[in-house]
Each structure stands twice: as structure tokens, then as C-alpha cells.
mmCIF file of C-alpha atoms in Angstrom:
data_model
loop_
_atom_site.group_PDB
_atom_site.id
_atom_site.type_symbol
_atom_site.label_atom_id
_atom_site.label_comp_id
_atom_site.label_asym_id
_atom_site.label_seq_id
_atom_site.Cartn_x
_atom_site.Cartn_y
_atom_site.Cartn_z
ATOM 1 C CA UNK A 172 46.900 -93.816 164.803
ATOM 2 C CA UNK A 173 43.193 -94.680 164.790
ATOM 3 C CA UNK A 174 43.071 -95.167 168.573
ATOM 4 C CA UNK A 175 44.916 -91.887 169.143
ATOM 5 C CA UNK A 176 42.464 -90.049 166.914
ATOM 6 C CA UNK A 177 39.513 -91.681 168.705
ATOM 7 C CA UNK A 178 40.834 -90.599 172.121
ATOM 8 C CA UNK A 179 41.457 -87.089 170.825
ATOM 9 C CA UNK A 180 37.913 -86.775 169.466
ATOM 10 C CA UNK A 181 36.369 -88.088 172.678
ATOM 11 C CA UNK A 182 38.323 -85.655 174.837
ATOM 12 C CA UNK A 183 37.650 -82.738 172.489
ATOM 13 C CA UNK A 184 33.927 -83.343 172.046
ATOM 14 C CA UNK A 185 33.330 -84.413 175.651
ATOM 15 C CA UNK A 186 35.146 -81.444 177.176
ATOM 16 C CA UNK A 187 33.489 -79.081 174.686
ATOM 17 C CA UNK A 188 29.988 -80.316 175.475
ATOM 18 C CA UNK A 189 30.727 -80.272 179.231
ATOM 19 C CA UNK A 190 32.083 -76.729 179.048
ATOM 20 C CA UNK A 191 28.937 -75.535 177.279
ATOM 21 C CA UNK A 192 26.834 -77.218 179.958
ATOM 22 C CA UNK A 193 28.937 -75.593 182.687
ATOM 23 C CA UNK A 194 28.475 -72.181 181.097
ATOM 24 C CA UNK A 195 24.720 -72.682 181.051
ATOM 25 C CA UNK A 196 24.670 -73.803 184.683
ATOM 26 C CA UNK A 197 26.798 -70.838 185.721
ATOM 27 C CA UNK A 198 24.363 -68.449 184.028
ATOM 28 C CA UNK A 199 21.464 -69.986 185.955
ATOM 29 C CA UNK A 200 22.781 -68.582 189.242
ATOM 30 C CA UNK A 201 22.152 -71.826 191.127
ATOM 31 C CA UNK A 202 25.822 -72.771 191.384
ATOM 32 C CA UNK A 203 27.380 -69.517 192.608
ATOM 33 C CA UNK A 204 29.173 -71.427 195.361
ATOM 34 C CA UNK A 205 31.593 -72.604 192.691
ATOM 35 C CA UNK A 206 33.858 -70.304 190.708
ATOM 36 C CA UNK A 207 33.429 -70.215 186.944
ATOM 37 C CA UNK A 208 36.755 -72.024 186.450
ATOM 38 C CA UNK A 209 35.890 -74.781 188.905
ATOM 39 C CA UNK A 210 32.449 -75.297 187.404
ATOM 40 C CA UNK A 211 33.784 -75.441 183.865
ATOM 41 C CA UNK A 212 36.551 -77.895 184.815
ATOM 42 C CA UNK A 213 34.135 -80.194 186.641
ATOM 43 C CA UNK A 214 31.584 -80.146 183.833
ATOM 44 C CA UNK A 215 34.293 -80.556 181.183
ATOM 45 C CA UNK A 216 35.687 -83.590 183.027
ATOM 46 C CA UNK A 217 32.187 -85.065 183.350
ATOM 47 C CA UNK A 218 31.699 -84.533 179.607
ATOM 48 C CA UNK A 219 34.906 -86.464 178.848
ATOM 49 C CA UNK A 220 33.777 -89.334 181.109
ATOM 50 C CA UNK A 221 30.406 -89.391 179.340
ATOM 51 C CA UNK A 222 32.132 -89.442 175.943
ATOM 52 C CA UNK A 223 34.094 -92.546 176.955
ATOM 53 C CA UNK A 224 30.956 -94.091 178.440
ATOM 54 C CA UNK A 225 29.137 -93.463 175.144
ATOM 55 C CA UNK A 226 32.019 -95.070 173.243
ATOM 56 C CA UNK A 227 32.014 -98.168 175.457
ATOM 57 C CA UNK A 228 28.227 -98.452 175.248
ATOM 58 C CA UNK A 229 28.284 -98.118 171.465
ATOM 59 C CA UNK A 230 30.941 -100.827 171.113
ATOM 60 C CA UNK A 231 28.964 -103.225 173.296
ATOM 61 C CA UNK A 232 25.735 -102.573 171.403
ATOM 62 C CA UNK A 233 27.493 -102.947 168.051
ATOM 63 C CA UNK A 234 28.608 -106.438 169.071
ATOM 64 C CA UNK A 235 25.144 -107.510 170.230
ATOM 65 C CA UNK A 236 22.916 -105.751 167.682
ATOM 66 C CA UNK A 237 24.114 -105.492 164.089
ATOM 67 C CA UNK A 238 23.401 -102.207 162.336
ATOM 68 C CA UNK A 239 23.069 -103.848 158.928
ATOM 69 C CA UNK A 240 20.424 -106.302 160.157
ATOM 70 C CA UNK A 241 18.537 -104.388 162.891
ATOM 71 C CA UNK A 242 19.284 -100.721 162.273
ATOM 72 C CA UNK A 243 16.074 -99.398 163.878
ATOM 73 C CA UNK A 244 16.405 -101.533 167.000
ATOM 74 C CA UNK A 245 20.124 -100.689 167.309
ATOM 75 C CA UNK A 246 19.461 -96.951 167.030
ATOM 76 C CA UNK A 247 16.615 -97.100 169.584
ATOM 77 C CA UNK A 248 18.720 -99.132 172.026
ATOM 78 C CA UNK A 249 21.584 -96.644 171.689
ATOM 79 C CA UNK A 250 19.332 -93.640 172.210
ATOM 80 C CA UNK A 251 17.615 -95.163 175.267
ATOM 81 C CA UNK A 252 20.748 -96.462 177.004
ATOM 82 C CA UNK A 253 22.793 -93.307 176.396
ATOM 83 C CA UNK A 254 19.908 -91.099 177.548
ATOM 84 C CA UNK A 255 19.684 -93.044 180.806
ATOM 85 C CA UNK A 256 23.437 -92.808 181.374
ATOM 86 C CA UNK A 257 23.495 -89.089 180.529
ATOM 87 C CA UNK A 258 20.526 -88.151 182.733
ATOM 88 C CA UNK A 259 21.743 -90.298 185.616
ATOM 89 C CA UNK A 260 25.279 -88.909 185.479
ATOM 90 C CA UNK A 261 24.033 -85.325 185.172
ATOM 91 C CA UNK A 262 21.641 -85.710 188.111
ATOM 92 C CA UNK A 263 24.390 -87.065 190.381
ATOM 93 C CA UNK A 264 26.735 -84.273 189.262
ATOM 94 C CA UNK A 265 24.144 -81.561 189.958
ATOM 95 C CA UNK A 266 23.402 -82.952 193.416
ATOM 96 C CA UNK A 267 27.104 -82.970 194.229
ATOM 97 C CA UNK A 268 27.499 -79.391 193.007
ATOM 98 C CA UNK A 269 24.567 -78.160 195.141
ATOM 99 C CA UNK A 270 25.396 -80.218 198.201
ATOM 100 C CA UNK A 271 22.351 -82.441 197.576
ATOM 101 C CA UNK A 272 19.961 -79.472 197.801
ATOM 102 C CA UNK A 273 18.715 -79.664 194.210
ATOM 103 C CA UNK A 274 14.971 -80.386 193.968
ATOM 104 C CA UNK A 275 12.397 -80.368 191.199
ATOM 105 C CA UNK A 276 10.054 -78.070 193.106
ATOM 106 C CA UNK A 277 12.648 -75.314 193.459
ATOM 107 C CA UNK A 278 14.489 -75.710 190.178
ATOM 108 C CA UNK A 279 11.867 -77.142 187.819
ATOM 109 C CA UNK A 280 12.472 -74.567 185.072
ATOM 110 C CA UNK A 281 16.238 -75.165 185.087
ATOM 111 C CA UNK A 282 15.888 -78.938 185.187
ATOM 112 C CA UNK A 283 13.296 -79.019 182.402
ATOM 113 C CA UNK A 284 15.493 -76.922 180.109
ATOM 114 C CA UNK A 285 18.519 -79.010 181.024
ATOM 115 C CA UNK A 286 16.589 -82.211 180.340
ATOM 116 C CA UNK A 287 15.646 -80.994 176.860
ATOM 117 C CA UNK A 288 19.227 -79.881 176.099
ATOM 118 C CA UNK A 289 20.678 -83.206 177.206
ATOM 119 C CA UNK A 290 18.169 -85.272 175.238
ATOM 120 C CA UNK A 291 18.843 -83.192 172.117
ATOM 121 C CA UNK A 292 22.579 -83.735 172.651
ATOM 122 C CA UNK A 293 22.113 -87.512 172.966
ATOM 123 C CA UNK A 294 19.831 -87.542 169.906
ATOM 124 C CA UNK A 295 22.447 -85.687 167.845
ATOM 125 C CA UNK A 296 25.135 -88.103 169.019
ATOM 126 C CA UNK A 297 23.158 -91.199 168.037
ATOM 127 C CA UNK A 298 22.254 -89.729 164.646
ATOM 128 C CA UNK A 299 25.872 -88.756 163.911
ATOM 129 C CA UNK A 300 27.170 -92.116 165.142
ATOM 130 C CA UNK A 301 24.669 -93.942 162.940
ATOM 131 C CA UNK A 302 25.665 -91.833 159.928
ATOM 132 C CA UNK A 303 29.390 -92.360 160.492
ATOM 133 C CA UNK A 304 28.967 -96.065 161.185
ATOM 134 C CA UNK A 305 26.846 -96.492 158.047
ATOM 135 C CA UNK A 306 29.525 -94.701 156.003
ATOM 136 C CA UNK A 307 32.299 -96.870 157.460
ATOM 137 C CA UNK A 308 30.259 -100.029 156.966
ATOM 138 C CA UNK A 309 29.423 -99.107 153.372
ATOM 139 C CA UNK A 310 33.091 -98.349 152.680
ATOM 140 C CA UNK A 311 34.228 -101.602 154.297
ATOM 141 C CA UNK A 312 31.550 -103.524 152.391
ATOM 142 C CA UNK A 313 32.733 -102.102 149.070
ATOM 143 C CA UNK A 314 36.333 -103.027 149.895
ATOM 144 C CA UNK A 315 35.200 -106.547 150.813
ATOM 145 C CA UNK A 316 33.264 -106.830 147.548
ATOM 146 C CA UNK A 317 36.336 -105.782 145.553
ATOM 147 C CA UNK A 318 38.479 -108.266 147.495
ATOM 148 C CA UNK A 319 36.012 -111.097 146.905
ATOM 149 C CA UNK A 320 35.753 -110.218 143.215
ATOM 150 C CA UNK A 321 39.548 -110.321 142.923
ATOM 151 C CA UNK A 322 39.716 -113.664 144.735
ATOM 152 C CA UNK A 323 36.970 -115.024 142.496
ATOM 153 C CA UNK A 324 38.901 -113.950 139.398
ATOM 154 C CA UNK A 325 42.050 -115.601 140.782
ATOM 155 C CA UNK A 326 40.153 -118.842 141.426
ATOM 156 C CA UNK A 327 38.559 -118.752 137.968
ATOM 157 C CA UNK A 328 41.971 -118.161 136.434
ATOM 158 C CA UNK A 329 43.424 -121.051 138.447
ATOM 159 C CA UNK A 330 40.683 -123.368 137.152
ATOM 160 C CA UNK A 331 41.223 -122.134 133.584
ATOM 161 C CA UNK A 332 44.988 -122.587 133.865
ATOM 162 C CA UNK A 333 44.414 -126.116 135.162
ATOM 163 C CA UNK A 334 42.250 -126.849 132.115
ATOM 164 C CA UNK A 335 44.874 -125.494 129.733
ATOM 165 C CA UNK A 336 47.751 -127.603 131.092
ATOM 166 C CA UNK A 337 50.190 -128.644 128.330
ATOM 167 C CA UNK A 338 50.050 -132.404 129.061
ATOM 168 C CA UNK A 339 46.332 -132.506 128.220
ATOM 169 C CA UNK A 340 46.975 -130.783 124.880
ATOM 170 C CA UNK A 341 49.925 -133.050 124.113
ATOM 171 C CA UNK A 342 47.856 -136.160 124.833
ATOM 172 C CA UNK A 343 45.056 -134.830 122.616
ATOM 173 C CA UNK A 344 47.472 -134.068 119.760
ATOM 174 C CA UNK A 345 48.938 -137.539 120.032
ATOM 175 C CA UNK A 346 45.435 -138.998 119.811
ATOM 176 C CA UNK A 347 44.698 -136.874 116.716
ATOM 177 C CA UNK A 348 47.972 -138.005 115.164
ATOM 178 C CA UNK A 349 47.027 -141.628 115.707
ATOM 179 C CA UNK A 350 43.465 -141.186 114.366
ATOM 180 C CA UNK A 351 44.175 -139.075 111.317
ATOM 181 C CA UNK A 352 45.399 -142.053 109.220
ATOM 182 C CA UNK A 353 43.156 -144.674 110.862
ATOM 183 C CA UNK A 354 39.705 -143.101 111.038
ATOM 184 C CA UNK A 355 39.247 -139.680 109.492
ATOM 185 C CA UNK A 356 35.636 -139.404 110.659
ATOM 186 C CA UNK A 357 36.498 -140.108 114.301
ATOM 187 C CA UNK A 358 39.463 -137.750 113.993
ATOM 188 C CA UNK A 359 37.181 -134.942 112.804
ATOM 189 C CA UNK A 360 34.715 -135.585 115.638
ATOM 190 C CA UNK A 361 37.574 -135.665 118.144
ATOM 191 C CA UNK A 362 38.802 -132.269 116.923
ATOM 192 C CA UNK A 363 35.286 -130.820 117.264
ATOM 193 C CA UNK A 364 34.990 -132.114 120.831
ATOM 194 C CA UNK A 365 38.448 -130.789 121.626
ATOM 195 C CA UNK A 366 37.357 -127.387 120.323
ATOM 196 C CA UNK A 367 34.300 -127.507 122.611
ATOM 197 C CA UNK A 368 36.480 -128.452 125.575
ATOM 198 C CA UNK A 369 38.721 -125.426 125.034
ATOM 199 C CA UNK A 370 35.920 -123.060 124.031
ATOM 200 C CA UNK A 371 33.837 -123.658 127.180
ATOM 201 C CA UNK A 372 36.415 -122.447 129.754
ATOM 202 C CA UNK A 373 37.094 -119.312 127.727
ATOM 203 C CA UNK A 374 33.358 -118.535 127.439
ATOM 204 C CA UNK A 375 32.599 -119.246 131.105
ATOM 205 C CA UNK A 376 35.729 -117.577 132.506
ATOM 206 C CA UNK A 377 33.987 -114.358 133.529
ATOM 207 C CA UNK A 378 30.844 -116.074 134.874
ATOM 208 C CA UNK A 379 30.947 -116.975 138.566
ATOM 209 C CA UNK A 380 28.148 -119.532 138.064
ATOM 210 C CA UNK A 381 26.961 -121.659 135.142
ATOM 211 C CA UNK A 382 24.029 -124.038 134.786
ATOM 212 C CA UNK A 383 24.411 -127.745 135.433
ATOM 213 C CA UNK A 384 23.234 -128.288 131.854
ATOM 214 C CA UNK A 385 26.261 -126.352 130.553
ATOM 215 C CA UNK A 386 28.615 -128.305 132.804
ATOM 216 C CA UNK A 387 27.119 -131.602 131.603
ATOM 217 C CA UNK A 388 27.493 -130.582 127.948
ATOM 218 C CA UNK A 389 31.140 -129.836 128.638
ATOM 219 C CA UNK A 390 31.562 -133.105 130.574
ATOM 220 C CA UNK A 391 30.184 -135.071 127.600
ATOM 221 C CA UNK A 392 32.672 -133.441 125.232
ATOM 222 C CA UNK A 393 35.484 -134.013 127.700
ATOM 223 C CA UNK A 394 34.341 -137.591 128.277
ATOM 224 C CA UNK A 395 34.422 -138.246 124.532
ATOM 225 C CA UNK A 396 38.088 -137.251 124.446
ATOM 226 C CA UNK A 397 38.849 -139.594 127.329
ATOM 227 C CA UNK A 398 36.890 -142.454 125.773
ATOM 228 C CA UNK A 399 38.765 -141.978 122.522
ATOM 229 C CA UNK A 400 42.059 -142.033 124.365
ATOM 230 C CA UNK A 401 41.348 -144.856 126.855
ATOM 231 C CA UNK A 402 38.563 -146.772 125.109
ATOM 232 C CA UNK A 403 36.405 -148.913 127.396
ATOM 233 C CA UNK A 404 38.878 -148.440 130.221
ATOM 234 C CA UNK A 405 36.994 -145.257 131.203
ATOM 235 C CA UNK A 406 33.207 -145.430 131.593
ATOM 236 C CA UNK A 407 30.803 -142.613 132.385
ATOM 237 C CA UNK A 408 27.442 -143.075 134.105
ATOM 238 C CA UNK A 409 25.008 -140.141 134.200
ATOM 239 C CA UNK A 410 21.779 -140.012 136.189
ATOM 240 C CA UNK A 411 20.748 -136.352 136.269
ATOM 241 C CA UNK A 412 17.030 -135.428 136.486
ATOM 242 C CA UNK A 413 15.964 -132.800 133.960
ATOM 243 C CA UNK A 414 14.369 -130.809 136.809
ATOM 244 C CA UNK A 415 17.788 -129.785 138.204
ATOM 245 C CA UNK A 416 19.668 -129.091 134.999
ATOM 246 C CA UNK A 417 19.047 -125.355 135.253
ATOM 247 C CA UNK A 418 20.506 -125.257 138.777
ATOM 248 C CA UNK A 419 23.888 -123.605 139.007
ATOM 249 C CA UNK A 420 27.415 -124.308 140.199
ATOM 250 C CA UNK A 421 30.862 -122.759 139.679
ATOM 251 C CA UNK A 422 32.249 -123.435 136.175
ATOM 252 C CA UNK A 423 34.784 -126.198 135.503
ATOM 253 C CA UNK A 424 33.961 -128.114 138.703
ATOM 254 C CA UNK A 425 33.233 -131.292 136.737
ATOM 255 C CA UNK A 426 36.368 -130.929 134.639
ATOM 256 C CA UNK A 427 38.560 -130.526 137.725
ATOM 257 C CA UNK A 428 37.054 -133.574 139.392
ATOM 258 C CA UNK A 429 37.115 -135.802 136.286
ATOM 259 C CA UNK A 430 40.662 -134.840 135.314
ATOM 260 C CA UNK A 431 41.930 -135.392 138.838
ATOM 261 C CA UNK A 432 40.248 -138.801 138.911
ATOM 262 C CA UNK A 433 42.108 -139.724 135.725
ATOM 263 C CA UNK A 434 45.389 -138.238 136.919
ATOM 264 C CA UNK A 435 45.418 -139.866 140.359
ATOM 265 C CA UNK A 436 44.576 -143.412 139.295
ATOM 266 C CA UNK A 437 46.361 -145.872 137.011
ATOM 267 C CA UNK A 438 43.862 -146.933 134.318
ATOM 268 C CA UNK A 439 44.211 -150.213 132.477
ATOM 269 C CA UNK A 440 42.125 -153.087 131.091
ATOM 270 C CA UNK A 441 42.578 -154.846 134.445
ATOM 271 C CA UNK A 442 41.702 -151.701 136.439
ATOM 272 C CA UNK A 443 39.120 -149.680 134.472
ATOM 273 C CA UNK A 444 37.805 -146.367 135.739
ATOM 274 C CA UNK A 445 34.098 -145.689 136.263
ATOM 275 C CA UNK A 446 33.001 -142.097 136.803
ATOM 276 C CA UNK A 447 29.384 -141.520 137.803
ATOM 277 C CA UNK A 448 27.414 -138.299 138.028
ATOM 278 C CA UNK A 449 24.134 -138.429 139.964
ATOM 279 C CA UNK A 450 21.899 -135.709 141.405
ATOM 280 C CA UNK A 451 18.834 -135.042 143.488
ATOM 281 C CA UNK A 452 16.982 -131.790 144.116
ATOM 282 C CA UNK A 453 19.801 -130.288 146.202
ATOM 283 C CA UNK A 454 23.126 -131.931 145.388
ATOM 284 C CA UNK A 455 25.278 -133.349 142.634
ATOM 285 C CA UNK A 456 27.522 -136.346 143.378
ATOM 286 C CA UNK A 457 30.663 -137.009 141.357
ATOM 287 C CA UNK A 458 32.155 -140.414 142.145
ATOM 288 C CA UNK A 459 35.000 -142.457 140.691
ATOM 289 C CA UNK A 460 36.412 -145.881 141.406
ATOM 290 C CA UNK A 461 39.857 -146.007 142.989
ATOM 291 C CA UNK A 462 42.755 -147.984 141.483
ATOM 292 C CA UNK A 463 46.490 -147.832 142.117
ATOM 293 C CA UNK A 464 47.918 -144.318 142.466
ATOM 294 C CA UNK A 465 50.702 -143.281 140.061
ATOM 295 C CA UNK A 466 53.964 -141.881 141.384
ATOM 296 C CA UNK A 467 55.049 -138.230 141.428
ATOM 297 C CA UNK A 468 51.598 -136.687 140.963
ATOM 298 C CA UNK A 469 50.774 -133.340 142.584
ATOM 299 C CA UNK A 470 48.302 -133.316 145.459
ATOM 300 C CA UNK A 471 44.645 -133.889 144.617
ATOM 301 C CA UNK A 472 43.761 -131.137 147.110
ATOM 302 C CA UNK A 473 44.726 -128.408 144.626
ATOM 303 C CA UNK A 474 41.580 -128.840 142.519
ATOM 304 C CA UNK A 475 39.375 -129.563 145.546
ATOM 305 C CA UNK A 476 40.541 -126.436 147.352
ATOM 306 C CA UNK A 477 39.732 -124.361 144.302
ATOM 307 C CA UNK A 478 36.176 -125.728 144.259
ATOM 308 C CA UNK A 479 35.790 -125.348 148.049
ATOM 309 C CA UNK A 480 36.897 -121.704 147.994
ATOM 310 C CA UNK A 481 34.550 -120.787 145.159
ATOM 311 C CA UNK A 482 31.555 -122.406 146.879
ATOM 312 C CA UNK A 483 32.323 -120.602 150.127
ATOM 313 C CA UNK A 484 32.779 -117.278 148.413
ATOM 314 C CA UNK A 485 29.797 -117.448 146.068
ATOM 315 C CA UNK A 486 27.180 -119.190 148.199
ATOM 316 C CA UNK A 487 28.629 -119.809 151.669
ATOM 317 C CA UNK A 488 28.212 -123.520 150.968
ATOM 318 C CA UNK A 489 30.520 -126.439 151.733
ATOM 319 C CA UNK A 490 31.300 -129.389 149.514
ATOM 320 C CA UNK A 491 31.698 -132.860 151.036
ATOM 321 C CA UNK A 492 34.401 -135.403 150.235
ATOM 322 C CA UNK A 493 34.258 -139.135 151.070
ATOM 323 C CA UNK A 494 36.859 -141.776 150.293
ATOM 324 C CA UNK A 495 36.226 -145.502 150.555
ATOM 325 C CA UNK A 496 35.935 -147.978 147.719
ATOM 326 C CA UNK A 497 35.091 -144.893 145.658
ATOM 327 C CA UNK A 498 36.123 -141.257 145.812
ATOM 328 C CA UNK A 499 32.934 -139.186 146.131
ATOM 329 C CA UNK A 500 32.493 -135.412 146.063
ATOM 330 C CA UNK A 501 29.127 -133.834 146.839
ATOM 331 C CA UNK A 502 28.520 -130.458 145.199
ATOM 332 C CA UNK A 503 25.541 -128.331 146.343
ATOM 333 C CA UNK A 504 23.279 -127.189 143.518
ATOM 334 C CA UNK A 505 22.610 -123.457 143.673
ATOM 335 C CA UNK A 506 19.497 -121.562 142.649
#
């Protein structure tokens, strides 16, 4: 439907402009050798050819020079190239119509007026094309922004749903049940940390980015729950300079990586888990030791893909994953 409408507009506008040009040429008296019908048909056909030439030129220029980045240069290039094509085509057409007897000395007044009319026509075309293209681009950009916002919400919801998985709550309740009669003080502290762990995702749900400081505060609360559950079998090492703690990253990245490390490795006194968080000025590294993998665990790529998609969407950045004696994920720090 779009292509059909484009062809229709090119034929309509091209033939209309050519017909007006033919009428003007007929009134000049220079082309009396041709009947009015012949002259109008020839000029109308030339106008249609020029319309298609303009369309092809515009498409080529749009590919090479982006309106949104170099609008002035793109408009100037369009005006210059289409003026050259129009004047060249018109000159050849006029020479053919006069049997190559057209000269500036004899027809200077006609040619000067025709030159002005053609340049005004090309100027109007480039202005209208720029306006229509800008409108289409703005409309497409708004649609893309809505689509990205929806995808971001879906990814945030996926991360939140991952955090609120029932098995994590059941494990936490079992730990509380075991502590409540053994150590009331530790039980109370565990409940407070559990509250922080659940409060953070709900507070950060609508924020596409959070500070590294907020993520570390959450990681400490989450780590306390794991230490209470596993004891010394899970160890955390943090080496984060204070200068980067206000840098940003998508929320719940650390939780996804830490939980997946716990879920995809069997942890015991013989095979303890060490999770380290280190950073420099540009990146944060999350690394964990690798033990034996448990059976029937969903793919680790689910959480990684969530993080990858959010980095690409929010900052056009890529995370890096390395697996050797340790599983290491590098997260870019955003500013």
C-alpha cells in the first residue's frame, strides 16, 4: 500500500509540474512547432521521470547522510544535486523540442525566467521533503521510545519476578524457623535483612538505573541471608573504590549474578563458594568459584540475557563473560 501510494504521488506531482511547465513554454511562442497536446504530454512525461529521479536521489542521500545527524549538509546536498539534475534534464528537453536551436542569446529572457521557476520548484521540493521526513522520523522515534520503554519494563519485571521466586522465600522462612528458638537476636537481624532484600526490588522497579552504592547495600543484605543459611561455606570479598560508588548500573544485576552462582554450584564444607566483587574506574567484576553443578537447574543464560538486554537498551554497552577456574562477569559502570 505504501509503495502504491508513493508511485501515485510521484506520477501525480511529476505530471502536474510538467504540465504547468509545458503550459508556460507554449505561451512563450518558442515551441509553436509542437501542438499544445504534444507539448503537454512531453513535459508531463519529463516531470514524471524527474519525480522518480528525485525519489531515487533522495533515497541514496538518506542512506549516506543522516538527517538527524547532518540535517544542514543533507538538505544542501539534496538541493544541489536535484538542481543539477533538473536543469540538465530541462536543457536537454528544450534542445530536443527546438531541434537544437535554443540559445541563450536569442532566448535569454525565457531561459532566465525558466531557471528561476525551476530552482524555486526544487527548493520547495527539498523543503517539503525535509519537513515530511522530519515528521516521519519524529513519529518513528516516538514509537521506538515507547517500544524500548515497554521492553525495559518487561526486563525489570523479569528481574523482579526472579527475585521473588518462591524457593528463596521458603529457604528464608526455614532459616527463620530454625533461628527463632536458637538465637532470637540473629533471627531478628535476619528478618530485617530479609525485609531489605524484598524492599529494594520494589523501590528500584521503576528506575532503569541505580547507583553502585545502592546495589552494594542490597548485596550486603542479601549476602547476610546467604551467610546465615550456609555459614562459612559462602564467602564474600569486596574491593570497590569509593570513587566509583556513585556510578550506575541496571538494578538487581548483583542479585541475579549472586543467586545464579549459588543455584548453579553445589556448596559444601568441602567445596565452599567465594564470590568477589571488584571494580576500577570503568568496570565492575563479579566472580565466583566453580564447584560441581547440581542436576535439573534451569539455564544460567536466563539471568545473563536479562542483564545483557538491559545494558544494550540503556547504554548500548556489552557485558563480558569468562569461564575458567572462576565464572567472571564484567559489568560496565555508567555515568
